[in-house]
Short mmCIF file of C-alpha atoms in Angstrom, two decimals:
data_model
loop_
_atom_site.label_atom_id
_atom_site.label_comp_id
_atom_site.label_asym_id
_atom_site.label_seq_id
_atom_site.Cartn_x
_atom_site.Cartn_y
_atom_site.Cartn_z
CA UNK A 1 98.55 -49.61 60.88
CA UNK A 2 99.92 -47.27 58.24
CA UNK A 3 98.70 -43.68 58.25
CA UNK A 4 96.86 -44.23 54.97
CA UNK A 5 95.06 -47.26 56.42
CA UNK A 6 94.11 -45.34 59.54
CA UNK A 7 92.76 -42.41 57.52
CA UNK A 8 90.72 -44.81 55.37
CA UNK A 9 89.27 -46.42 58.46
CA UNK A 10 88.38 -43.02 59.88
CA UNK A 11 86.56 -42.06 56.67
CA UNK A 12 84.60 -45.30 56.76
CA UNK A 13 83.63 -44.76 60.38
CA UNK A 14 82.63 -41.16 59.69
CA UNK A 15 80.05 -42.44 57.24
CA UNK A 16 78.96 -45.41 59.29
CA UNK A 17 79.12 -43.61 62.66
CA UNK A 18 80.33 -46.66 64.57
CA UNK A 19 81.38 -50.20 63.74
CA UNK A 20 81.12 -53.07 66.28
CA UNK A 21 84.54 -53.32 67.88
CA UNK A 22 84.94 -57.05 67.29
CA UNK A 23 84.56 -56.55 63.50
CA UNK A 24 87.47 -54.09 63.23
CA UNK A 25 90.98 -55.06 62.07
CA UNK A 26 93.03 -56.64 64.84
CA UNK A 27 95.75 -54.01 64.48
CA UNK A 28 93.25 -51.19 65.07
CA UNK A 29 91.90 -52.94 68.17
CA UNK A 30 95.45 -53.55 69.42
CA UNK A 31 96.31 -49.85 69.08
CA UNK A 32 93.14 -48.89 70.93
CA UNK A 33 93.90 -51.43 73.65
CA UNK A 34 97.42 -50.02 74.07
CA UNK A 35 95.96 -46.54 74.44
CA UNK A 36 93.43 -47.64 77.07
CA UNK A 37 96.02 -49.70 78.95
CA UNK A 38 98.36 -46.71 79.08
CA UNK A 39 95.88 -44.03 80.10
CA UNK A 40 92.88 -45.84 81.63
CA UNK A 41 94.58 -48.82 83.28
CA UNK A 42 92.83 -48.35 86.63
CA UNK A 43 89.55 -49.56 85.15
CA UNK A 44 91.11 -52.72 83.71
CA UNK A 45 91.68 -53.33 80.00
CA UNK A 46 91.47 -56.67 78.25
CA UNK A 47 91.97 -57.22 74.55
CA UNK A 48 88.63 -57.72 72.79
CA UNK A 49 88.48 -60.61 70.38
CA UNK A 50 87.17 -64.09 70.08
CA UNK A 51 88.55 -65.15 73.46
CA UNK A 52 85.54 -64.30 75.63
CA UNK A 53 82.63 -61.99 76.03
CA UNK A 54 84.05 -60.77 79.35
CA UNK A 55 87.23 -59.51 77.65
CA UNK A 56 85.14 -57.53 75.18
CA UNK A 57 83.05 -56.11 78.02
CA UNK A 58 86.22 -55.03 79.82
CA UNK A 59 87.44 -53.26 76.67
CA UNK A 60 84.08 -51.53 76.20
CA UNK A 61 83.97 -50.41 79.85
CA UNK A 62 87.43 -48.86 79.50
CA UNK A 63 86.46 -47.26 76.19
CA UNK A 64 83.35 -45.75 77.79
CA UNK A 65 85.52 -44.29 80.54
CA UNK A 66 87.77 -42.67 77.93
CA UNK A 67 84.81 -41.38 75.91
CA UNK A 68 83.23 -39.89 79.02
CA UNK A 69 86.50 -38.14 79.94
CA UNK A 70 86.82 -36.46 76.54
CA UNK A 71 83.13 -35.60 76.22
CA UNK A 72 82.59 -38.02 73.33
CA UNK A 73 79.26 -39.82 72.95
CA UNK A 74 79.58 -42.80 75.30
CA UNK A 75 78.97 -45.89 73.16
CA UNK A 76 81.71 -48.33 74.13
CA UNK A 77 82.43 -48.68 70.38
CA UNK A 78 85.32 -47.32 68.35
CA UNK A 79 84.09 -44.49 66.14
CA UNK A 80 85.74 -41.67 64.21
CA UNK A 81 85.83 -39.19 67.09
CA UNK A 82 87.25 -41.73 69.50
CA UNK A 83 90.01 -42.81 67.11
CA UNK A 84 90.75 -39.18 66.31
CA UNK A 85 91.34 -38.40 70.00
CA UNK A 86 93.49 -41.51 70.39
CA UNK A 87 95.70 -40.37 67.50
CA UNK A 88 96.44 -36.93 69.01
CA UNK A 89 99.75 -36.03 70.62
CA UNK A 90 99.42 -36.00 74.39
CA UNK A 91 100.95 -36.24 77.85
CA UNK A 92 102.05 -39.69 79.00
CA UNK A 93 100.37 -39.53 82.44
CA UNK A 94 97.19 -41.55 83.02
CA UNK A 95 93.81 -39.80 82.79
CA UNK A 96 92.40 -41.84 85.70
CA UNK A 97 92.42 -39.68 88.82
CA UNK A 98 90.03 -38.27 91.40
CA UNK A 99 88.99 -34.64 91.73
CA UNK A 100 91.73 -33.50 89.32
CA UNK A 101 94.49 -34.55 91.74
CA UNK A 102 96.64 -37.63 92.14
CA UNK A 103 95.47 -40.25 94.61
CA UNK A 104 95.90 -38.90 98.15
CA UNK A 105 96.45 -35.35 96.83
CA UNK A 106 100.27 -35.35 97.25
CA UNK A 107 101.94 -31.94 97.33
CA UNK A 108 105.26 -30.41 98.31
CA UNK A 109 105.57 -29.61 102.02
CA UNK A 110 107.70 -26.52 101.38
CA UNK A 111 107.39 -23.34 99.38
CA UNK A 112 110.84 -23.22 97.74
CA UNK A 113 111.30 -25.98 95.21
CA UNK A 114 114.54 -26.62 93.35
CA UNK A 115 114.87 -28.01 89.84
CA UNK A 116 117.79 -29.14 87.71
CA UNK A 117 118.15 -30.01 84.02
CA UNK A 118 120.47 -33.01 83.71
CA UNK A 119 120.04 -33.65 79.96
CA UNK A 120 119.25 -30.88 77.48
CA UNK A 121 117.73 -31.16 74.01
CA UNK A 122 119.94 -30.33 70.99
CA UNK A 123 116.91 -28.71 69.32
CA UNK A 124 117.37 -25.50 71.35
CA UNK A 125 120.16 -23.69 73.15
CA UNK A 126 120.51 -24.30 76.88
CA UNK A 127 119.56 -20.69 77.56
CA UNK A 128 116.36 -21.11 75.53
CA UNK A 129 115.47 -24.27 77.46
CA UNK A 130 116.19 -22.66 80.83
CA UNK A 131 114.13 -19.63 79.90
CA UNK A 132 111.15 -21.73 78.75
CA UNK A 133 111.18 -23.82 81.92
CA UNK A 134 111.44 -20.77 84.17
CA UNK A 135 108.56 -19.12 82.31
CA UNK A 136 106.46 -22.28 82.71
CA UNK A 137 107.10 -22.44 86.46
CA UNK A 138 106.32 -18.74 86.81
CA UNK A 139 102.71 -19.54 85.87
CA UNK A 140 102.42 -21.30 89.23
CA UNK A 141 104.56 -18.99 91.37
CA UNK A 142 102.45 -16.02 90.17
CA UNK A 143 99.30 -17.47 91.77
CA UNK A 144 100.63 -19.46 94.78
CA UNK A 145 103.25 -19.00 97.53
CA UNK A 146 105.57 -21.39 95.64
CA UNK A 147 108.99 -20.22 94.51
CA UNK A 148 111.29 -22.13 92.15
CA UNK A 149 115.08 -22.09 92.03
CA UNK A 150 117.23 -23.71 89.36
CA UNK A 151 120.40 -25.45 90.51
CA UNK A 152 123.19 -26.86 88.34
CA UNK A 153 124.68 -29.51 90.65
CA UNK A 154 123.55 -31.74 93.46
CA UNK A 155 120.12 -33.27 94.04
CA UNK A 156 117.09 -31.18 93.10
CA UNK A 157 113.45 -31.65 94.04
CA UNK A 158 112.54 -31.82 90.35
CA UNK A 159 114.95 -33.40 87.87
CA UNK A 160 114.32 -32.46 84.24
CA UNK A 161 115.68 -34.46 81.33
CA UNK A 162 115.24 -34.96 77.59
CA UNK A 163 115.51 -38.66 76.73
CA UNK A 164 114.22 -40.98 74.00
CA UNK A 165 112.69 -44.45 74.23
CA UNK A 166 113.52 -46.37 77.43
CA UNK A 167 115.09 -44.07 79.99
CA UNK A 168 114.97 -45.90 83.33
CA UNK A 169 111.49 -45.27 84.73
CA UNK A 170 109.47 -48.29 83.45
CA UNK A 171 107.62 -46.02 80.99
CA UNK A 172 109.55 -45.69 77.70
CA UNK A 173 108.69 -43.03 75.17
CA UNK A 174 107.19 -44.10 71.85
CA UNK A 175 108.98 -41.98 69.23
CA UNK A 176 107.73 -38.85 67.43
CA UNK A 177 104.13 -37.58 67.63
CA UNK A 178 102.85 -39.86 70.39
CA UNK A 179 103.55 -39.33 74.05
CA UNK A 180 105.38 -36.02 74.38
CA UNK A 181 106.43 -36.02 78.03
CA UNK A 182 105.48 -37.24 81.49
CA UNK A 183 106.06 -36.25 85.11
CA UNK A 184 105.77 -37.79 88.56
CA UNK A 185 103.62 -36.38 91.34
CA UNK A 186 105.33 -34.75 94.37
CA UNK A 187 107.28 -37.03 96.67
CA UNK A 188 110.67 -38.47 97.51
CA UNK A 189 113.04 -40.00 94.98
CA UNK A 190 111.56 -39.64 91.48
CA UNK A 191 108.72 -37.49 92.85
CA UNK A 192 108.30 -34.37 90.69
CA UNK A 193 110.78 -35.53 88.05
CA UNK A 194 109.83 -34.39 84.55
CA UNK A 195 110.88 -36.15 81.35
CA UNK A 196 110.56 -34.93 77.75
CA UNK A 197 110.73 -37.20 74.69
CA UNK A 198 113.87 -36.29 72.76
CA UNK A 199 112.35 -37.80 69.60
CA UNK A 200 110.04 -34.79 69.38
CA UNK A 201 111.18 -31.55 67.74
CA UNK A 202 111.21 -28.97 70.55
CA UNK A 203 110.63 -25.32 69.70
CA UNK A 204 109.35 -22.04 71.12
CA UNK A 205 106.85 -21.51 68.28
CA UNK A 206 103.75 -23.18 66.79
CA UNK A 207 105.90 -25.53 64.70
CA UNK A 208 107.17 -28.76 66.18
CA UNK A 209 106.28 -29.12 69.87
CA UNK A 210 106.22 -25.99 72.00
CA UNK A 211 108.40 -26.59 75.05
CA UNK A 212 106.83 -23.87 77.19
CA UNK A 213 103.29 -25.29 76.84
CA UNK A 214 104.32 -28.89 77.43
CA UNK A 215 106.59 -27.97 80.35
CA UNK A 216 103.81 -25.91 81.96
CA UNK A 217 101.50 -28.93 81.70
CA UNK A 218 104.07 -31.40 83.07
CA UNK A 219 105.07 -29.10 85.93
CA UNK A 220 101.40 -29.12 86.89
CA UNK A 221 101.77 -32.89 87.43
CA UNK A 222 105.05 -32.36 89.29
CA UNK A 223 103.18 -30.06 91.69
CA UNK A 224 100.25 -32.43 92.24
CA UNK A 225 97.67 -31.76 89.51
CA UNK A 226 96.21 -34.63 87.48
CA UNK A 227 94.45 -34.26 84.12
CA UNK A 228 91.44 -32.01 83.69
CA UNK A 229 88.35 -32.68 81.57
CA UNK A 230 88.04 -28.96 80.75
CA UNK A 231 89.27 -28.64 77.15
CA UNK A 232 90.54 -25.09 77.64
CA UNK A 233 92.59 -26.09 80.70
CA UNK A 234 96.35 -26.40 80.59
CA UNK A 235 95.99 -29.82 82.25
CA UNK A 236 93.80 -31.26 79.46
CA UNK A 237 95.73 -34.38 78.37
CA UNK A 238 96.10 -33.79 74.62
CA UNK A 239 98.54 -31.24 73.19
CA UNK A 240 96.98 -28.10 71.74
CA UNK A 241 99.00 -25.08 70.67
CA UNK A 242 97.86 -21.63 71.81
CA UNK A 243 99.52 -18.25 71.55
CA UNK A 244 102.09 -18.14 74.35
CA UNK A 245 102.52 -14.36 74.34
CA UNK A 246 101.18 -13.08 77.66
CA UNK A 247 99.88 -16.57 78.52
CA UNK A 248 98.49 -16.91 82.04
CA UNK A 249 97.28 -19.96 83.92
CA UNK A 250 93.69 -20.80 82.87
CA UNK A 251 91.05 -20.51 85.59
CA UNK A 252 90.50 -24.27 86.01
CA UNK A 253 94.21 -24.87 86.59
CA UNK A 254 94.49 -21.81 88.82
CA UNK A 255 91.73 -23.06 91.08
CA UNK A 256 93.32 -26.50 91.23
CA UNK A 257 96.82 -25.35 92.17
CA UNK A 258 95.52 -22.81 94.69
CA UNK A 259 93.41 -25.51 96.35
CA UNK A 260 96.67 -27.35 97.01
CA UNK A 261 98.99 -24.48 97.98
CA UNK A 262 96.85 -21.40 98.63
CA UNK A 263 97.07 -18.03 96.92
CA UNK A 264 100.13 -15.84 96.62
CA UNK A 265 98.68 -13.29 99.07
CA UNK A 266 98.13 -15.85 101.85
CA UNK A 267 100.79 -16.29 104.55
CA UNK A 268 102.91 -19.36 103.92
CA UNK A 269 103.49 -22.12 106.41
CA UNK A 270 107.01 -22.70 107.69
CA UNK A 271 107.90 -26.20 106.47
CA UNK A 272 109.99 -26.70 109.61
CA UNK A 273 106.78 -26.55 111.64
CA UNK A 274 105.18 -29.51 109.85
CA UNK A 275 103.75 -31.94 112.41
CA UNK A 276 105.94 -34.97 113.04
CA UNK A 277 104.70 -38.33 114.31
CA UNK A 278 105.19 -38.78 118.02
CA UNK A 279 108.10 -41.11 118.80
CA UNK A 280 105.95 -43.08 121.22
CA UNK A 281 103.47 -44.02 118.46
CA UNK A 282 106.19 -45.43 116.19
CA UNK A 283 109.01 -46.85 118.32
CA UNK A 284 110.27 -49.24 115.66
CA UNK A 285 112.49 -47.82 112.89
CA UNK A 286 110.84 -47.16 109.53
CA UNK A 287 112.42 -49.37 106.85
CA UNK A 288 114.57 -47.61 104.26
CA UNK A 289 112.73 -48.23 101.01
CA UNK A 290 115.65 -46.90 98.95
CA UNK A 291 118.31 -49.19 100.40
CA UNK A 292 119.91 -51.54 97.88
CA UNK A 293 119.78 -54.14 100.68
CA UNK A 294 115.97 -53.90 100.95
CA UNK A 295 114.43 -57.36 101.46
CA UNK A 296 110.64 -57.43 101.09
CA UNK A 297 108.36 -59.45 103.35
CA UNK A 298 105.51 -59.57 100.82
CA UNK A 299 104.00 -57.84 97.79
CA UNK A 300 100.67 -57.92 95.97
CA UNK A 301 98.29 -55.90 93.83
CA UNK A 302 95.04 -54.65 95.34
CA UNK A 303 92.59 -52.96 92.96
CA UNK A 304 95.36 -52.21 90.40
CA UNK A 305 97.59 -50.73 93.11
CA UNK A 306 100.92 -52.25 94.14
CA UNK A 307 101.53 -52.89 97.85
CA UNK A 308 104.98 -53.76 99.25
CA UNK A 309 105.29 -54.94 102.87
CA UNK A 310 108.26 -54.71 105.24
CA UNK A 311 108.17 -55.20 109.03
CA UNK A 312 105.14 -53.28 110.39
CA UNK A 313 104.88 -51.00 107.35
CA UNK A 314 103.78 -51.02 103.73
CA UNK A 315 104.44 -48.87 100.67
CA UNK A 316 101.68 -48.23 98.18
CA UNK A 317 102.16 -47.40 94.51
CA UNK A 318 98.98 -46.66 92.59
CA UNK A 319 100.77 -45.78 89.37
CA UNK A 320 104.23 -44.81 88.20
CA UNK A 321 103.22 -41.17 88.49
CA UNK A 322 102.14 -41.26 92.12
CA UNK A 323 104.62 -40.78 94.92
CA UNK A 324 105.44 -43.61 97.33
CA UNK A 325 103.72 -43.45 100.71
CA UNK A 326 104.78 -45.22 103.91
CA UNK A 327 101.98 -46.42 106.20
CA UNK A 328 101.53 -48.74 109.17
CA UNK A 329 99.96 -52.09 108.22
CA UNK A 330 97.44 -51.76 111.05
CA UNK A 331 96.12 -48.56 109.48
CA UNK A 332 95.12 -50.71 106.49
CA UNK A 333 94.07 -53.90 108.29
CA UNK A 334 93.56 -53.49 112.05
CA UNK A 335 94.64 -56.64 113.88
CA UNK A 336 97.34 -57.60 111.38
CA UNK A 337 100.78 -56.37 112.46
CA UNK A 338 103.02 -58.06 109.91
CA UNK A 339 102.46 -59.62 106.48
CA UNK A 340 104.46 -62.70 105.48
CA UNK A 341 102.67 -63.17 102.15
CA UNK A 342 99.60 -61.87 100.31
CA UNK A 343 97.77 -62.33 97.03
CA UNK A 344 94.74 -60.85 95.28
CA UNK A 345 91.99 -62.98 93.76
CA UNK A 346 89.93 -61.16 91.12
CA UNK A 347 86.41 -61.95 90.00
CA UNK A 348 82.89 -61.43 91.25
CA UNK A 349 84.06 -62.01 94.80
CA UNK A 350 87.37 -60.14 94.67
CA UNK A 351 89.44 -60.70 97.79
CA UNK A 352 92.93 -60.45 99.24
CA UNK A 353 94.40 -63.33 101.24
CA UNK A 354 96.96 -62.27 103.86
CA UNK A 355 99.33 -64.63 105.69
CA UNK A 356 100.95 -64.03 109.08
CA UNK A 357 102.66 -66.93 110.81
CA UNK A 358 100.52 -70.08 110.83
CA UNK A 359 97.28 -68.19 110.11
CA UNK A 360 95.70 -66.49 107.11
CA UNK A 361 92.92 -63.91 106.61
CA UNK A 362 90.55 -63.29 103.71
CA UNK A 363 89.76 -59.62 103.13
CA UNK A 364 87.09 -58.06 100.92
CA UNK A 365 86.77 -54.31 100.44
CA UNK A 366 89.45 -53.85 103.09
CA UNK A 367 87.35 -55.71 105.72
CA UNK A 368 88.33 -59.07 107.25
CA UNK A 369 85.70 -61.68 106.45
CA UNK A 370 83.83 -63.54 109.23
CA UNK A 371 85.43 -66.78 110.40
CA UNK A 372 89.01 -65.61 109.87
CA UNK A 373 91.86 -66.04 110.63
CA UNK A 374 92.15 -69.72 109.75
CA UNK A 375 95.13 -72.10 110.12
CA UNK A 376 97.35 -72.91 107.13
CA UNK A 377 96.29 -76.56 107.24
CA UNK A 378 92.86 -75.48 105.91
CA UNK A 379 94.58 -74.81 102.59
CA UNK A 380 96.05 -78.30 102.54
CA UNK A 381 99.58 -77.36 103.58
CA UNK A 382 101.37 -79.96 105.73
CA UNK A 383 101.58 -79.42 109.49
CA UNK A 384 105.34 -78.73 109.41
CA UNK A 385 104.78 -75.47 107.46
CA UNK A 386 104.96 -72.71 110.06
CA UNK A 387 104.70 -69.77 107.65
CA UNK A 388 104.24 -68.99 103.95
CA UNK A 389 107.13 -66.97 102.52
CA UNK A 390 105.32 -65.68 99.42
CA UNK A 391 102.10 -66.18 97.48
CA UNK A 392 100.81 -65.11 94.07
CA UNK A 393 97.68 -65.83 92.04
CA UNK A 394 98.28 -66.40 88.32
CA UNK A 395 95.39 -65.08 86.24
CA UNK A 396 96.44 -67.12 83.22
CA UNK A 397 96.09 -70.46 85.02
CA UNK A 398 93.69 -69.68 87.86
CA UNK A 399 96.17 -71.25 90.27
CA UNK A 400 97.79 -69.76 93.37
CA UNK A 401 101.45 -70.50 94.06
CA UNK A 402 102.51 -70.75 97.71
CA UNK A 403 106.28 -70.55 98.39
CA UNK A 404 107.79 -72.13 101.53
CA UNK A 405 111.58 -72.32 102.00
CA UNK A 406 112.97 -73.94 98.82
CA UNK A 407 109.66 -75.47 97.63
CA UNK A 408 106.28 -74.36 96.37
CA UNK A 409 102.72 -75.63 96.13
CA UNK A 410 99.96 -74.95 93.56
CA UNK A 411 96.51 -74.27 95.00
CA UNK A 412 93.43 -74.68 92.79
CA UNK A 413 91.11 -71.82 93.76
CA UNK A 414 88.15 -73.17 91.79
CA UNK A 415 88.32 -76.62 93.39
CA UNK A 416 89.49 -75.25 96.75
CA UNK A 417 92.31 -77.77 97.12
CA UNK A 418 96.00 -78.33 96.40
CA UNK A 419 97.05 -79.70 93.02
CA UNK A 420 98.65 -83.13 92.91
CA UNK A 421 102.39 -83.53 92.40
CA UNK A 422 103.43 -80.79 94.82
CA UNK A 423 105.54 -79.53 96.46
CA UNK A 424 108.14 -78.89 93.77
CA UNK A 425 111.58 -77.29 94.08
CA UNK A 426 111.51 -73.56 93.33
CA UNK A 427 114.89 -73.52 91.62
CA UNK A 428 113.95 -76.07 88.99
CA UNK A 429 111.07 -73.94 87.69
CA UNK A 430 112.05 -70.34 88.50
CA UNK A 431 115.89 -70.23 88.63
CA UNK A 432 115.92 -68.81 92.19
CA UNK A 433 116.54 -70.80 95.36
CA UNK A 434 113.75 -69.22 97.44
CA UNK A 435 111.11 -66.50 97.16
CA UNK A 436 110.49 -63.78 99.77
CA UNK A 437 107.72 -61.94 97.91
CA UNK A 438 105.81 -62.48 94.67
CA UNK A 439 103.23 -60.65 92.59
CA UNK A 440 101.85 -60.52 89.05
CA UNK A 441 101.88 -57.19 87.22
CA UNK A 442 101.08 -56.34 83.59
CA UNK A 443 101.40 -59.94 82.46
CA UNK A 444 104.72 -60.70 84.18
CA UNK A 445 105.49 -62.60 87.37
CA UNK A 446 107.86 -60.82 89.77
CA UNK A 447 109.77 -62.93 92.29
CA UNK A 448 111.77 -61.24 95.05
CA UNK A 449 114.69 -63.14 96.57
CA UNK A 450 116.85 -61.25 99.05
CA UNK A 451 117.47 -57.73 97.77
CA UNK A 452 116.99 -58.75 94.12
CA UNK A 453 113.88 -59.19 92.04
CA UNK A 454 113.38 -61.35 88.95
CA UNK A 455 110.92 -60.55 86.18
CA UNK A 456 109.61 -63.87 84.87
CA UNK A 457 107.62 -64.54 81.69
CA UNK A 458 105.39 -67.36 82.95
CA UNK A 459 103.95 -68.21 79.54
CA UNK A 460 107.38 -68.69 77.99
CA UNK A 461 108.99 -70.06 81.13
CA UNK A 462 112.00 -67.76 81.19
CA UNK A 463 113.59 -64.90 83.14
CA UNK A 464 113.43 -61.58 81.25
CA UNK A 465 114.99 -59.10 83.68
CA UNK A 466 116.62 -58.79 87.13
CA UNK A 467 116.96 -55.69 89.32
CA UNK A 468 117.02 -54.44 92.93
CA UNK A 469 113.76 -54.37 94.91
CA UNK A 470 114.13 -50.63 95.45
CA UNK A 471 113.64 -49.88 91.75
CA UNK A 472 109.89 -49.92 92.45
CA UNK A 473 110.32 -47.26 95.13
CA UNK A 474 110.93 -44.02 93.17
CA UNK A 475 114.52 -43.79 94.38
CA UNK A 476 117.23 -41.77 92.65
#
């Protein structure tokens, strides 16, 4: 929508307070949906329209979550204040988090953290950029035991870059005056990396976008802080200029960072003394998630979180900002040592179906349901099938695809039986010879075959992208 059109709509809504969402222009609803999908995706966002009442309810639930976060009257309807907040410049990291920290409260396990600028902005001199970044990091080193050291070659803990549009992390920037920057939470690979949108005009004053203020906010994410609901906090998600002369970390942010790392007067812990897992409890080697030869056993979404399985381990990725964590499968589902395939079924009775060998389990709220495991033949698979290689539930069709060797079956969840006309050859429909892991994410179907993964547009029946499996793993 043009700026004039948006301003007109805002004036109308100021007079009328709120307009039922379904009566608004489609373009306005689409912009609101994009906002909610980007920053409130953990609560699920569906486009409201004439499709169904449930899609409108999903939109309203997400909108209420956003309104509650910003202290707006919670109505579930688009009004002037809500649209005004959505139009403000802001950080690109999601607002959905617990206790002001990223899921699992990730933090650096050392007190000296290195950073490196690989791509500078032409808006300022390199010395000005370096000075602004150092000043931003000093806000945190002044109140915690953390120390920061800039390096100019090699691999740093935090990589800083100025890039426009798509820049290799699945989260492209959107041009001027939208998303200003984003950063990943602490962890290996991309953990801590901080990216600034080069389409903004970066300055050290009130004009343009103040680099010191934005960098201080993003470095908060890089150290483990999520967004705050306190409007005066540095970690509030929307950009607001304040006088930077003598600026110190606001109290809300200070309490948050000190809860993670302690105060500057407390003795620090030697990172070399961090407890290590006993060799006897983990005799098998931990898979290398960053290897270009990584072959996945299975993958699925569970409550909007991606899970990737390999041998006796799994990696969990809640969002692109969270670090990757390696865990034993038995810590998630006791009794299941290895996962051959898995898929999530959403709805009133949300569940995850997990396959291992000739058996499968149904799990709800992380608990195995009574009567499981059951043999594969209960699903209607022939007796010669000894294991399922991959499985995925397609929300658009309500069908579950089960991949075995070079063929696949379609299972009708509503009728609880296999569809007729199967099995079919995988290659004829998906342009790969076999599938090791499969999952649906943000409207696309992802099929893993060997070390490579194919992004597939199921509605259009075509491959849109191919890449290594490890590109999901926050690897440099």
